[in-house]
Amino acid sequence: MKSGFNIIWSDEAKNNLSCIIDYFETNWTENGLRKFFGKFEKTLQLISQNPQIFRLTNKRKNVRKCVFSRTLKTLFKKLKSLVILI
């Protein structure tokens, strides 16, 4: 398996993820949290290893969109040959 790109989280992305985690910890079961984070890790792995499988957005140049669920989407951009910014 190839190592993939390094993923760097913007401050906004970190803050958003923190809010999402707080909400889930309050409103979801432990089993639901495990399933969510398992899927989340697999999605990050896909972004890291094969970012081009996600479609480009129409509004921002070189920005791709990963739809994680109906309500949770991630935008990311390849910055350098080995770095992706979320």
Tab-separated table of C-alpha atoms in Angstrom, residues 2-3 8 11-14 16 18-19 28 35 39 44 47-48 50-51 55 59-61 63 67-68 73 79 81-82:
chain	number	residue	atom	x	y	z
A	2	LYS	CA	1.408	3.410	-0.903
A	3	SER	CA	1.934	5.964	1.842
A	8	ILE	CA	-2.887	19.233	6.975
A	11	ASP	CA	-7.803	26.004	11.764
A	12	GLU	CA	-11.383	26.246	10.486
A	13	ALA	CA	-11.488	22.517	9.688
A	14	LYS	CA	-10.106	21.642	13.139
A	16	ASN	CA	-15.543	22.382	12.750
A	18	SER	CA	-14.243	19.632	17.231
A	19	CYS	CA	-17.838	20.949	17.176
A	28	TRP	CA	-24.980	9.487	19.653
A	35	LYS	CA	-19.014	3.369	13.255
A	39	LYS	CA	-15.864	5.429	8.269
A	44	LEU	CA	-9.315	10.280	5.200
A	47	ILE	CA	-8.289	11.342	0.382
A	48	SER	CA	-4.647	10.768	1.303
A	50	ASN	CA	-6.199	8.758	-4.046
A	51	PRO	CA	-7.493	12.373	-3.931
A	55	ARG	CA	-14.792	15.480	-8.035
A	59	LYS	CA	-16.644	27.392	-7.701
A	60	ARG	CA	-13.052	26.944	-6.523
A	61	LYS	CA	-10.073	26.100	-8.682
A	63	VAL	CA	-10.542	22.168	-4.845
A	67	VAL	CA	-19.294	13.925	0.520
A	68	PHE	CA	-19.003	11.962	3.738
A	73	LYS	CA	-18.895	17.376	3.381
A	79	LEU	CA	-1.031	22.062	-2.145
A	81	SER	CA	3.185	16.998	-4.438
A	82	LEU	CA	2.856	15.411	-0.973
